[in-house]
Amino acid sequence: MAIDLLSYICIGIGIFFWFWGTFPLLGKRSLLFKLHGLSVADTLGSMSIIIGLLLQRPNESPLLILAIISLAIWNTVLGYVLAYCSTSGGSNDG
Amino acid sequence: MNLVLIAMILALLIPFYVACRDENIWQTMLAFASIATKTSVMILVVSVLRDDWWIGVVGVIILSVGNASLMLLAQVIKRMSDVLNG
């Protein structure tokens, strides 16, 4: 019962993070501000949701742990690559 | 758990709206990256709800391959704009 409650709290925190990071997309701020908020909120929120799912069904743990690792690595790298590509740089080509 | 899925779909509508607005290409890429992550996590939630491993495998594959292909696409767009601008 306590584990159920904990998992729902994790999922709720994740969904709150999703909304918090996605709403600035509608505003008029700079692209890098939106990218930062979105990558932080998407990564942390999705990891929190998956941890909540992991608490509910521990027998699917290999798949869910793989999803957490893939989120942690790919989303950070994607944020970096998007920031690098969107700034029309001069001599920082590599 | 159905409420969780409904909240996720509501969160997914925001990047869809941003992607439909015709603005800066990087804004659209940002929205697509967000859509890719959110849909794959939704697929994982559905797989746990239905207790079905194979749907979850699809979600994890989208999570890794989708993000990798978005990175490649960003590089291609940058090179194309470099070439077009001279």
XYZ file of C-alpha atoms in Angstrom:
180
model
C 0.000 0.000 0.000
C 2.812 2.378 0.942
C 4.683 1.410 -2.214
C 1.564 2.154 -4.254
C 1.315 5.607 -2.702
C 5.028 6.243 -3.305
C 4.723 5.240 -6.953
C 1.734 7.543 -7.475
C 3.678 10.394 -5.852
C 6.598 9.738 -8.249
C 4.297 9.710 -11.275
C 2.558 12.894 -10.078
C 5.903 14.672 -9.654
C 6.890 13.562 -13.155
C 3.721 14.907 -14.745
C 4.116 18.190 -12.844
C 7.669 18.451 -14.227
C 6.373 17.802 -17.754
C 3.872 20.653 -17.566
C 6.354 22.980 -15.871
C 8.956 22.432 -18.579
C 6.582 22.457 -21.545
C 4.602 25.623 -20.821
C 7.545 27.986 -21.579
C 7.446 26.652 -25.176
C 4.385 28.848 -25.708
C 6.127 32.005 -24.499
C 8.368 34.471 -26.240
C 11.640 33.665 -24.455
C 14.869 32.769 -26.251
C 15.390 29.333 -27.762
C 18.177 28.348 -25.359
C 15.990 29.174 -22.341
C 13.254 26.914 -23.689
C 15.754 24.177 -24.562
C 17.220 24.188 -21.066
C 13.858 24.020 -19.325
C 12.530 21.400 -21.699
C 15.523 19.069 -21.501
C 15.700 19.265 -17.694
C 11.962 18.771 -17.240
C 11.627 16.023 -19.848
C 14.580 14.034 -18.520
C 13.845 14.348 -14.817
C 10.068 14.090 -15.201
C 10.255 11.013 -17.411
C 12.776 9.373 -15.070
C 10.466 10.034 -12.136
C 7.491 8.551 -14.008
C 9.497 5.447 -14.930
C 10.673 5.033 -11.301
C 7.013 5.179 -10.291
C 6.203 2.443 -12.810
C 9.187 0.423 -11.554
C 7.789 0.531 -8.011
C 4.457 -0.784 -9.261
C 5.709 -3.651 -11.434
C 9.174 -4.767 -10.329
C 9.077 -7.763 -12.681
C 9.618 -5.469 -15.685
C 12.714 -3.938 -14.117
C 15.310 -4.733 -16.867
C 13.297 -2.908 -19.514
C 12.494 0.075 -17.312
C 16.100 0.430 -16.114
C 17.197 0.375 -19.757
C 14.686 3.153 -20.428
C 16.072 5.234 -17.529
C 19.661 4.828 -18.766
C 18.677 5.679 -22.323
C 16.824 8.798 -21.123
C 19.730 9.953 -18.980
C 22.286 9.592 -21.769
C 20.388 10.491 -24.914
C 18.399 13.446 -23.620
C 21.461 15.217 -22.241
C 23.397 14.628 -25.470
C 20.407 15.717 -27.560
C 20.100 18.938 -25.564
C 23.769 19.673 -26.144
C 23.608 18.909 -29.889
C 20.486 21.011 -30.391
C 22.066 23.945 -28.564
C 25.236 23.601 -30.652
C 23.333 23.383 -33.936
C 20.859 26.169 -33.260
C 23.522 28.778 -32.527
C 24.817 29.704 -35.978
C 28.453 29.567 -34.945
C 31.470 30.985 -36.725
C 34.687 29.055 -36.193
C 33.485 26.414 -33.722
C 33.019 23.796 -36.396
C 34.320 20.411 -35.352
C -3.940 5.193 -13.898
C -6.312 6.353 -16.621
C -6.114 9.856 -15.140
C -2.332 9.689 -15.496
C -2.678 8.884 -19.198
C -5.155 11.739 -19.712
C -2.772 14.202 -18.021
C 0.047 12.927 -20.238
C -2.030 13.450 -23.372
C -2.797 17.009 -22.227
C 0.942 17.648 -21.753
C 1.562 16.191 -25.218
C -0.862 18.658 -26.818
C 1.391 21.645 -26.009
C 4.397 20.568 -28.143
C 1.973 19.483 -30.882
C 0.551 23.016 -30.969
C 4.056 24.514 -31.014
C 5.088 22.199 -33.861
C 2.024 23.190 -35.881
C 2.787 26.903 -35.512
C 5.008 27.763 -38.435
C 7.970 29.517 -36.843
C 11.688 29.019 -36.418
C 12.911 25.569 -37.523
C 14.752 25.018 -34.208
C 11.571 25.742 -32.293
C 9.924 22.955 -34.304
C 12.858 20.581 -33.657
C 12.543 21.294 -29.927
C 8.847 20.451 -30.037
C 9.559 17.225 -31.954
C 12.190 16.158 -29.419
C 9.680 16.741 -26.646
C 6.997 14.764 -28.511
C 9.397 11.820 -29.012
C 10.265 11.598 -25.316
C 6.699 12.039 -24.115
C 5.201 9.459 -26.475
C 7.796 6.828 -25.607
C 7.192 7.309 -21.873
C 3.452 7.036 -22.566
C 4.074 3.763 -24.406
C 5.983 2.500 -21.340
C 3.064 3.472 -19.073
C 0.634 1.598 -21.325
C 2.907 -1.444 -21.373
C 3.013 -1.539 -17.566
C -0.770 -1.020 -17.393
C -1.402 -3.948 -19.713
C 1.454 -5.988 -18.240
C 2.822 -6.555 -21.745
C 6.596 -6.658 -22.253
C 6.583 -6.324 -25.993
C 4.901 -2.914 -26.047
C 7.560 -1.787 -23.582
C 10.319 -2.989 -25.909
C 8.867 -0.755 -28.634
C 8.880 2.190 -26.216
C 12.531 1.728 -25.290
C 13.545 1.394 -28.947
C 11.740 4.646 -29.773
C 13.429 6.290 -26.791
C 16.924 5.503 -28.040
C 16.590 5.449 -31.838
C 14.194 8.404 -31.996
C 16.525 10.675 -30.061
C 19.528 9.545 -32.103
C 17.750 10.255 -35.374
C 16.710 13.706 -34.110
C 20.389 14.467 -33.450
C 21.306 13.404 -36.979
C 18.470 15.513 -38.394
C 19.678 18.563 -36.441
C 23.156 18.139 -37.927
C 21.712 17.826 -41.450
C 19.592 20.977 -41.008
C 22.594 22.910 -39.721
C 24.772 21.819 -42.653
C 22.013 22.638 -45.140
C 21.563 26.131 -43.735
C 25.354 26.617 -43.747
C 25.504 25.646 -47.426
C 22.512 27.777 -48.392
C 23.838 30.824 -46.569
C 27.248 30.397 -48.133
